[in-house]
Coordinates of C-alpha atoms (C1' of nucleotides) in Angstrom, one line a residue:
Chain A
X1 CA 0.3 0.6 -0.1
X2 CA 3.2 2.1 -0.1
X3 CA 2.4 5.8 1.1
X4 CA -0.7 6.9 -1.0
X5 CA -3.8 5.2 0.5
X6 CA -5.9 5.3 -2.9
X7 CA -7.4 1.7 -2.7
X8 CA -10.4 0.6 -3.9
X9 CA -12.6 4.2 -3.6
X10 CA -11.9 6.2 -7.1
X11 CA -13.2 3.3 -9.9
X12 CA -9.4 2.3 -9.9
X13 CA -8.4 5.3 -11.0
X14 CA -5.1 5.7 -9.5
X15 CA -4.8 9.1 -11.1
X16 CA -6.8 11.6 -10.3
X17 CA -8.5 13.1 -13.4
X18 CA -11.1 16.0 -13.7
X19 CA -13.6 13.7 -15.6
X20 CA -13.1 11.1 -12.6
X21 CA -14.1 13.8 -9.8
X22 CA -16.7 14.8 -11.8
X23 CA -18.2 11.1 -12.0
X24 CA -17.7 10.5 -8.4
X25 CA -19.5 14.0 -7.6
X26 CA -22.6 12.8 -10.2
X27 CA -23.2 9.3 -8.2
X28 CA -22.8 10.9 -4.6
X29 CA -25.5 13.6 -6.0
X30 CA -27.4 11.0 -7.0
X31 CA -27.3 9.1 -4.3
X32 CA -27.5 11.7 -0.9
X33 CA -28.3 14.9 -3.2
X34 CA -26.1 17.9 -3.7
X35 CA -26.8 19.1 -0.5
X36 CA -25.0 16.2 1.6
X37 CA -21.9 16.8 -1.4
X38 CA -18.9 18.3 0.5
X39 CA -15.4 18.3 -1.0
X40 CA -14.2 16.4 1.8
X41 CA -16.6 13.6 1.4
X42 CA -15.8 13.6 -1.8
X43 CA -11.7 13.4 -1.4
X44 CA -12.6 10.6 0.6
X45 CA -14.5 8.9 -1.8
X46 CA -11.5 9.4 -4.5
X47 CA -9.0 7.8 -1.8
X48 CA -7.3 11.2 -1.7
X49 CA -7.0 14.4 0.1
X50 CA -9.3 17.1 -0.1
X51 CA -7.2 19.8 -1.5
X52 CA -5.7 17.8 -4.0
X53 CA -9.3 18.0 -5.8
X54 CA -8.5 21.7 -5.9
X55 CA -5.6 21.2 -8.6
X56 CA -8.3 20.0 -11.1
X57 CA -11.2 22.3 -10.0
X58 CA -11.4 25.7 -9.1
X59 CA -13.9 25.9 -6.3
X60 CA -17.2 23.7 -5.1
X61 CA -19.4 25.9 -8.1
X62 CA -17.2 25.2 -10.8
X63 CA -17.7 21.4 -9.7
X64 CA -21.2 21.7 -9.9
X65 CA -21.0 22.9 -13.2
X66 CA -18.9 20.3 -14.3
X67 CA -20.8 17.8 -13.1
X68 CA -24.3 19.3 -14.4
X69 CA -22.0 19.7 -17.9
X70 CA -21.2 15.7 -17.9
X71 CA -25.1 15.1 -17.9
X72 CA -25.9 17.9 -19.9
X73 CA -23.4 15.9 -22.7
X74 CA -26.0 12.9 -22.5
X75 CA -28.2 14.5 -23.7
X76 CA -28.6 14.2 -27.6
X77 CA -32.4 15.0 -29.1
X78 CA -33.6 13.3 -31.7
X79 CA -34.8 16.3 -34.4
X80 CA -36.0 13.6 -36.9
X81 CA -39.0 14.1 -38.4
X82 CA -42.8 15.1 -37.9
X83 CA -44.5 18.1 -37.5
X84 CA -42.9 20.6 -35.0
X85 CA -45.7 20.3 -32.6
X86 CA -44.1 16.4 -32.7
X87 CA -41.1 17.8 -32.6
X88 CA -41.3 20.0 -29.7
X89 CA -42.6 17.1 -27.7
X90 CA -40.3 14.7 -28.6
X91 CA -37.8 17.4 -27.0
X92 CA -39.4 17.7 -24.0
X93 CA -39.9 14.3 -23.4
X94 CA -36.3 13.0 -24.0
X95 CA -35.6 16.3 -21.7
X96 CA -37.6 14.9 -19.1
X97 CA -36.0 11.4 -19.2
X98 CA -32.3 13.0 -18.6
X99 CA -33.8 14.8 -16.0
X100 CA -35.3 11.4 -14.5
X101 CA -32.0 9.7 -14.5
X102 CA -30.3 12.8 -12.0
X103 CA -33.6 14.2 -10.1
X104 CA -30.9 15.7 -7.4
X105 CA -28.7 17.5 -10.0
X106 CA -31.8 18.6 -12.0
X107 CA -33.3 19.8 -9.1
X108 CA -30.4 22.0 -8.1
X109 CA -29.2 22.8 -11.3
X110 CA -32.5 24.5 -12.2
X111 CA -32.6 27.0 -9.9
X112 CA -29.1 28.3 -11.0
X113 CA -28.7 31.2 -13.6
X114 CA -25.9 29.1 -15.5
X115 CA -28.1 26.2 -16.6
X116 CA -28.1 26.8 -20.0
X117 CA -25.2 27.2 -21.9
X118 CA -24.9 29.0 -25.0
X119 CA -23.2 25.8 -26.8
X120 CA -25.4 23.0 -25.0
X121 CA -27.4 20.5 -27.7
X122 CA -30.3 21.5 -25.6
X123 CA -30.4 24.9 -26.8
X124 CA -29.4 24.6 -30.5
X125 CA -32.1 21.9 -30.6
X126 CA -34.7 24.0 -29.0
X127 CA -34.4 27.0 -31.4
X128 CA -34.1 24.8 -34.4
X129 CA -37.4 23.5 -33.8
X130 CA -38.9 26.9 -33.3
X131 CA -37.0 28.2 -36.5
X132 CA -39.2 25.2 -38.0
X133 CA -41.8 26.0 -36.8
X134 CA -41.8 29.0 -38.4
X135 CA -40.9 31.5 -35.3
X136 CA -39.5 35.0 -37.0
X137 CA -35.3 34.7 -36.8
X138 CA -35.4 37.4 -34.3
X139 CA -38.0 36.0 -32.0
X140 CA -36.6 32.3 -31.6
X141 CA -34.2 33.7 -28.1
X142 CA -37.1 35.2 -26.5
X143 CA -39.7 32.3 -27.4
X144 CA -37.1 29.7 -26.4
X145 CA -36.4 31.4 -23.4
X146 CA -39.4 31.5 -22.3
X147 CA -40.5 27.9 -23.1
X148 CA -37.5 26.7 -21.6
X149 CA -38.3 29.1 -18.2
X150 CA -41.8 27.4 -17.7
X151 CA -40.6 24.0 -18.6
X152 CA -38.1 24.1 -16.4
X153 CA -40.1 25.1 -13.7
X154 CA -42.5 21.8 -14.6
X155 CA -39.1 19.8 -14.2
X156 CA -38.2 21.5 -11.0
X157 CA -41.3 21.2 -9.1
X158 CA -41.9 17.3 -10.6
X159 CA -38.2 16.8 -9.1
X160 CA -38.8 18.2 -5.9
X161 CA -42.1 16.6 -5.1
X162 CA -44.4 20.1 -5.2
X163 CA -46.0 19.1 -8.6
X164 CA -47.3 15.9 -6.4
X165 CA -48.2 18.0 -3.6
X166 CA -50.1 20.4 -5.2
X167 CA -52.0 17.8 -7.8
X168 CA -53.2 16.1 -4.8
X169 CA -54.7 19.1 -2.8
X170 CA -58.3 19.2 -1.9
X171 CA -60.1 18.0 -5.0
X172 CA -63.2 20.3 -3.9
X173 CA -65.5 19.4 -1.4
X174 CA -68.4 18.7 -3.4
X175 CA -68.3 16.1 -6.5
X176 CA -64.9 14.0 -6.0
X177 CA -65.0 11.1 -8.2
X178 CA -66.2 12.2 -11.8
X179 CA -63.3 12.2 -14.5
X180 CA -64.3 14.4 -16.6
X181 CA -63.1 16.2 -19.7
X182 CA -59.9 17.8 -20.1
X183 CA -58.4 14.2 -18.8
X184 CA -55.8 15.1 -16.7
X185 CA -54.7 12.9 -13.4
X186 CA -53.0 13.6 -10.6
X187 CA -49.5 11.5 -11.8
X188 CA -46.6 12.9 -13.1
X189 CA -46.9 11.5 -16.3
X190 CA -50.3 12.8 -17.3
X191 CA -49.0 16.1 -15.5
X192 CA -46.5 16.2 -18.2
X193 CA -48.8 15.1 -21.0
X194 CA -51.2 18.1 -19.9
X195 CA -48.2 20.8 -19.6
X196 CA -46.3 20.0 -22.9
X197 CA -49.6 19.6 -24.6
X198 CA -50.8 23.2 -23.2
X199 CA -47.5 24.5 -24.1
X200 CA -47.7 23.8 -27.6
X201 CA -51.3 24.9 -27.9
X202 CA -50.5 28.0 -26.7
X203 CA -47.5 28.6 -28.9
X204 CA -49.9 27.4 -31.7
X205 CA -52.2 30.0 -30.8
X206 CA -49.6 32.8 -30.9
X207 CA -48.2 32.1 -33.8
X208 CA -50.9 32.2 -36.1
Chain B
X1 CA -27.1 50.7 28.3
X2 CA -27.2 48.3 31.4
X3 CA -26.1 44.7 30.7
X4 CA -28.1 43.9 27.4
X5 CA -26.6 45.8 24.5
X6 CA -29.8 45.8 22.3
X7 CA -29.0 49.1 21.0
X8 CA -30.7 50.5 17.9
X9 CA -30.6 47.2 15.7
X10 CA -34.0 45.8 15.9
X11 CA -35.7 48.2 14.7
X12 CA -36.0 49.3 18.4
X13 CA -38.0 46.0 19.7
X14 CA -36.7 45.9 22.8
X15 CA -37.9 42.4 23.2
X16 CA -37.1 40.2 20.8
X17 CA -40.3 38.7 18.4
X18 CA -40.9 35.7 16.0
X19 CA -42.4 38.2 13.6
X20 CA -39.7 40.9 14.1
X21 CA -37.1 38.1 13.5
X22 CA -38.8 37.4 10.4
X23 CA -38.9 40.8 9.2
X24 CA -35.1 41.5 10.2
X25 CA -34.6 38.4 8.7
X26 CA -36.2 39.7 5.6
X27 CA -34.2 42.8 5.2
X28 CA -31.1 40.8 5.1
X29 CA -32.4 38.5 2.3
X30 CA -33.4 41.6 0.3
X31 CA -30.3 43.3 0.6
X32 CA -27.6 40.5 -0.2
X33 CA -29.6 37.1 -0.5
X34 CA -30.5 34.3 0.9
X35 CA -26.9 32.5 0.9
X36 CA -25.5 35.5 2.6
X37 CA -28.3 35.4 5.8
X38 CA -26.8 33.8 8.8
X39 CA -28.0 33.0 12.6
X40 CA -25.1 35.4 13.6
X41 CA -25.6 38.0 11.1
X42 CA -29.2 37.8 11.6
X43 CA -28.6 38.3 15.6
X44 CA -25.9 40.5 14.8
X45 CA -28.7 43.1 13.3
X46 CA -30.9 42.5 16.1
X47 CA -28.3 43.1 19.1
X48 CA -28.9 39.7 20.2
X49 CA -26.8 36.6 20.9
X50 CA -27.2 34.4 18.0
X51 CA -28.6 31.4 20.4
X52 CA -31.3 33.7 21.6
X53 CA -32.9 33.3 18.3
X54 CA -33.5 29.7 19.0
X55 CA -36.1 30.3 21.7
X56 CA -38.5 31.6 18.8
X57 CA -37.9 29.6 15.5
X58 CA -36.6 26.1 15.7
X59 CA -34.1 26.3 12.7
X60 CA -33.0 28.0 10.1
X61 CA -35.1 26.3 7.8
X62 CA -37.9 27.2 9.6
X63 CA -37.1 31.0 10.0
X64 CA -36.8 31.1 6.0
X65 CA -40.4 29.2 5.9
X66 CA -41.4 32.2 8.6
X67 CA -39.9 34.7 6.2
X68 CA -41.8 33.2 3.0
X69 CA -45.0 33.5 4.9
X70 CA -44.2 36.5 6.0
X71 CA -44.2 37.8 2.6
X72 CA -47.3 35.0 1.4
X73 CA -49.4 36.8 3.6
X74 CA -49.4 40.1 1.4
X75 CA -50.5 38.3 -1.5
X76 CA -54.1 39.8 -1.9
X77 CA -55.2 38.5 -5.6
X78 CA -58.5 41.0 -6.6
X79 CA -60.4 38.5 -8.2
X80 CA -62.9 40.6 -9.3
X81 CA -64.9 40.6 -13.0
X82 CA -63.9 40.0 -16.4
X83 CA -63.9 36.4 -18.1
X84 CA -61.5 33.9 -16.4
X85 CA -58.8 34.7 -18.9
X86 CA -58.2 38.4 -17.7
X87 CA -58.7 36.9 -14.2
X88 CA -55.7 34.6 -14.9
X89 CA -53.5 37.3 -16.3
X90 CA -54.4 39.7 -13.4
X91 CA -53.6 37.0 -11.0
X92 CA -50.0 36.5 -12.5
X93 CA -49.4 40.0 -13.0
X94 CA -50.1 40.3 -9.1
X95 CA -48.2 37.5 -7.9
X96 CA -45.3 38.6 -10.4
X97 CA -45.1 42.5 -8.6
X98 CA -45.2 40.4 -5.3
X99 CA -42.3 38.6 -6.6
X100 CA -40.4 41.8 -8.1
X101 CA -40.6 43.2 -4.2
X102 CA -38.3 40.4 -3.0
X103 CA -36.6 38.4 -5.5
X104 CA -34.1 37.1 -3.3
X105 CA -36.7 35.5 -1.6
X106 CA -38.6 34.2 -4.5
X107 CA -35.9 32.6 -6.2
X108 CA -34.6 30.7 -3.0
X109 CA -38.2 30.0 -2.0
X110 CA -39.3 28.7 -5.7
X111 CA -36.9 25.9 -5.3
X112 CA -38.1 24.6 -2.4
X113 CA -40.8 22.0 -2.4
X114 CA -42.9 23.5 0.4
X115 CA -43.4 27.1 -1.4
X116 CA -47.2 26.9 -1.8
X117 CA -48.9 25.9 1.2
X118 CA -52.2 24.5 1.3
X119 CA -54.1 27.5 2.8
X120 CA -52.5 30.2 1.1
X121 CA -54.7 33.0 -0.6
X122 CA -52.0 32.1 -3.6
X123 CA -53.8 28.4 -3.9
X124 CA -57.3 29.2 -3.3
X125 CA -57.4 32.0 -5.4
X126 CA -56.0 30.1 -8.5
X127 CA -58.5 27.1 -8.0
X128 CA -61.2 30.0 -7.9
X129 CA -60.8 31.0 -11.3
X130 CA -60.0 27.5 -13.0
X131 CA -63.2 26.4 -11.3
X132 CA -64.9 29.6 -12.5
X133 CA -63.1 28.9 -16.3
X134 CA -65.1 25.6 -16.3
X135 CA -62.5 23.1 -15.3
X136 CA -63.9 20.1 -13.8
X137 CA -63.7 20.0 -9.8
X138 CA -61.6 17.1 -10.0
X139 CA -59.2 18.3 -12.2
X140 CA -58.7 21.9 -10.5
X141 CA -55.9 20.7 -8.3
X142 CA -53.7 18.6 -11.2
X143 CA -54.2 21.7 -13.8
X144 CA -53.3 24.3 -10.8
X145 CA -50.1 22.1 -10.1
X146 CA -48.9 22.5 -13.4
X147 CA -49.8 26.2 -13.9
X148 CA -48.4 26.8 -11.0
X149 CA -45.1 24.9 -11.6
X150 CA -44.7 26.5 -15.2
X151 CA -45.4 29.7 -13.9
X152 CA -43.2 29.1 -10.9
X153 CA -40.4 28.5 -13.2
X154 CA -40.7 31.7 -15.4
X155 CA -40.8 33.8 -11.9
X156 CA -37.8 31.7 -10.7
X157 CA -35.9 32.1 -14.5
X158 CA -37.1 35.9 -14.5
X159 CA -35.7 36.3 -11.0
X160 CA -31.8 35.2 -11.2
X161 CA -31.4 36.4 -14.7
X162 CA -31.6 32.9 -16.7
X163 CA -34.5 34.2 -18.7
X164 CA -32.6 37.4 -19.5
X165 CA -29.2 35.3 -20.5
X166 CA -31.3 33.5 -22.7
X167 CA -33.3 35.3 -24.2
X168 CA -30.3 37.8 -25.5
X169 CA -28.5 34.7 -27.0
X170 CA -27.8 34.4 -31.0
X171 CA -30.4 36.3 -32.5
X172 CA -29.9 33.6 -35.3
X173 CA -26.9 34.5 -37.6
X174 CA -29.1 35.7 -40.6
X175 CA -31.0 38.5 -40.5
X176 CA -31.1 40.2 -36.8
X177 CA -33.2 43.2 -37.0
X178 CA -36.7 42.1 -38.3
X179 CA -38.8 42.7 -35.6
X180 CA -41.4 40.5 -37.3
X181 CA -44.6 39.0 -36.3
X182 CA -45.7 37.7 -33.1
X183 CA -44.2 40.6 -30.8
X184 CA -42.0 39.0 -28.8
X185 CA -38.8 41.7 -27.2
X186 CA -36.1 40.3 -25.0
X187 CA -36.9 42.6 -22.1
X188 CA -38.8 41.1 -19.2
X189 CA -42.1 42.7 -19.5
X190 CA -42.7 41.6 -22.8
X191 CA -41.4 38.0 -22.1
X192 CA -44.5 38.1 -19.3
X193 CA -47.0 38.7 -21.1
X194 CA -45.9 36.3 -23.7
X195 CA -45.7 33.5 -21.3
X196 CA -49.1 34.3 -19.6
X197 CA -51.0 34.5 -23.1
X198 CA -49.5 31.6 -24.0
X199 CA -50.4 29.7 -20.9
X200 CA -53.7 31.1 -21.4
X201 CA -53.9 30.2 -24.7
X202 CA -53.2 26.9 -24.1
X203 CA -55.9 26.2 -21.1
X204 CA -58.7 27.9 -23.6
X205 CA -57.6 25.2 -26.5
X206 CA -57.1 22.3 -23.8
X207 CA -60.7 23.0 -22.3
X208 CA -62.9 23.0 -25.4
Chain C
dA1 C1' -41.9 34.2 49.9
dT2 C1' -40.7 31.1 46.9
dG3 C1' -40.9 27.8 43.1
dT4 C1' -40.9 28.0 38.1
dC5 C1' -40.2 29.1 34.0
dA6 C1' -39.7 32.1 29.6
dG7 C1' -35.9 34.4 27.7
dC8 C1' -31.3 35.3 26.8
dC9 C1' -26.5 34.4 26.5
dA10 C1' -21.8 31.7 26.8
dT11 C1' -19.3 28.2 25.3
dA12 C1' -18.4 24.2 22.8
dC13 C1' -18.7 20.9 18.7
dA14 C1' -18.6 19.0 14.3
dC15 C1' -18.8 20.4 9.6
dT16 C1' -17.8 23.6 5.9
dG17 C1' -15.2 25.8 1.9
dT18 C1' -10.5 27.0 0.4
dA19 C1' -5.5 29.6 1.3
dT20 C1' -0.6 28.6 2.3
dG21 C1' 3.1 26.2 1.5
dG22 C1' 6.0 21.9 2.2
dC23 C1' 7.2 17.2 -0.5
dT24 C1' 8.1 14.1 -4.4
dG25 C1' 8.5 12.2 -8.8
dC26 C1' 8.0 12.8 -13.4
dT27 C1' 9.4 16.2 -17.6
dG28 C1' 11.8 18.3 -20.6
dC29 C1' 15.9 20.6 -22.3
dT30 C1' 20.6 21.2 -22.3
Chain D
dA1 C1' 23.5 12.0 -18.5
dG2 C1' 22.5 15.8 -15.4
dC3 C1' 19.7 19.4 -14.1
dA4 C1' 15.9 22.6 -13.5
dG5 C1' 11.2 23.2 -13.4
dC6 C1' 7.1 22.1 -12.4
dA7 C1' 2.4 18.9 -11.8
dG8 C1' 0.4 16.9 -8.3
dC9 C1' -0.5 16.0 -4.0
dC10 C1' -0.6 16.4 1.4
dA11 C1' -1.5 18.5 6.3
dT12 C1' -1.9 22.0 8.2
dA13 C1' -4.7 26.0 9.4
dC14 C1' -8.3 30.1 9.4
dA15 C1' -13.0 31.9 9.3
dG16 C1' -17.5 30.9 8.9
dT17 C1' -21.5 28.0 9.4
dG18 C1' -25.8 25.7 12.2
dT19 C1' -27.2 24.1 16.9
dA20 C1' -26.6 21.1 21.3
dT21 C1' -26.0 21.8 26.1
dG22 C1' -25.9 24.2 30.1
dG23 C1' -26.1 28.3 32.9
dC24 C1' -28.0 33.0 34.5
dT25 C1' -31.7 36.7 35.5
dG26 C1' -35.9 38.4 36.6
dA27 C1' -41.1 38.3 36.2
dC28 C1' -45.1 36.5 37.5
dA29 C1' -48.0 32.9 40.2
dT30 C1' -49.0 30.7 44.1

DNA sequence: ATGTCAGCCATACACTGTATGGCTGCTGCT
DNA sequence: AGCAGCAGCCATACAGTGTATGGCTGACAT
């Protein structure tokens, strides 16, 4: 074991890597949330001194950005054919699937201003769809910004449980079990579909 | 000055009050953000020992909830006449106005699961409007939850600057200065109007 | 008059992010 | 081959965090 006690902590990497740090941090975040992530715990998992991390990452904020970018890079929207409505729906679904894989990270990242970076495939994919929907070039960015904000709100609320709590609230005193017209259940999936269809329909109306 | 050095810190209150603690905390939050709020700083402003706060507030999380409830109580939506579309618009505008008065608090609270409490005038006001819009009773809660989530996302993005950053992004390489059809500028106000009208139009479409 | 307790305070603990500086072994240059 | 430099790692230390524990004081009810 010599002097360095690296052991079996860091995925078998003897050397410390920026990438390795991010993936280890992601595992910790997935397990216990970003609130429970500390430089010391992360270093412990990697079998390394806390200060060693600072030779690969300038500070904790940058570490979180790095982790976020790591999972953001996994987002490959499939912008094949179909109407722009279908494309937008697929896009939203893909993004939500990614969010579901790392809910803790997403809930934290969506609250930060720098969530979306200029060159993200997310942003370019969205602007492409809006462009093909006929949104004037000068308005693609503002419209995309609004849609992103709204949709982020949904994912955030779904991720932290606020959506579920609200949806389960007082089903009105009078009649309780009348599953009537619009077709929205209290479960996450139908809430999601409702949100997407509302946004799409709203955009449709604003474009004609 | 005797033994207690309260001085002119706590707004002149000699005795420490739960309410007084909340308002002092709110001032600190408005000034420097919730990240800069610490029990010690708060106690300092109130001219009091940090541990004294714990006789009125169980912990910091509860303190933040209390501050949030303090400003939430200021929200009195005017649900007078008009179509439900107009009511919803007014409602959103009123809520945004409140958010603008305490942006730092709102940006933090919107990221927390317990932002909306069951008996908030916010929730009852919204459900009333949805009810009068013809949303089936059993779906008022789910629909309200989705709308709240979406709208919260907008306010969050507006508050933390993400909205502005995204809206100002690459106006498409080709033509830059053609202020065409749909009427969305990059400024916050027109983004807000666009968001509200999109949501209203989307809901309209989903209800017919 | 006395016991009780609310309100306040002092101390202390575990924990956070990170600045500073020292050691070591690999690197490229001469 | 030898040597300078530096990347990578570590130990120590500092300021700051939330809060548990226990002691003091003065008012108030009995």
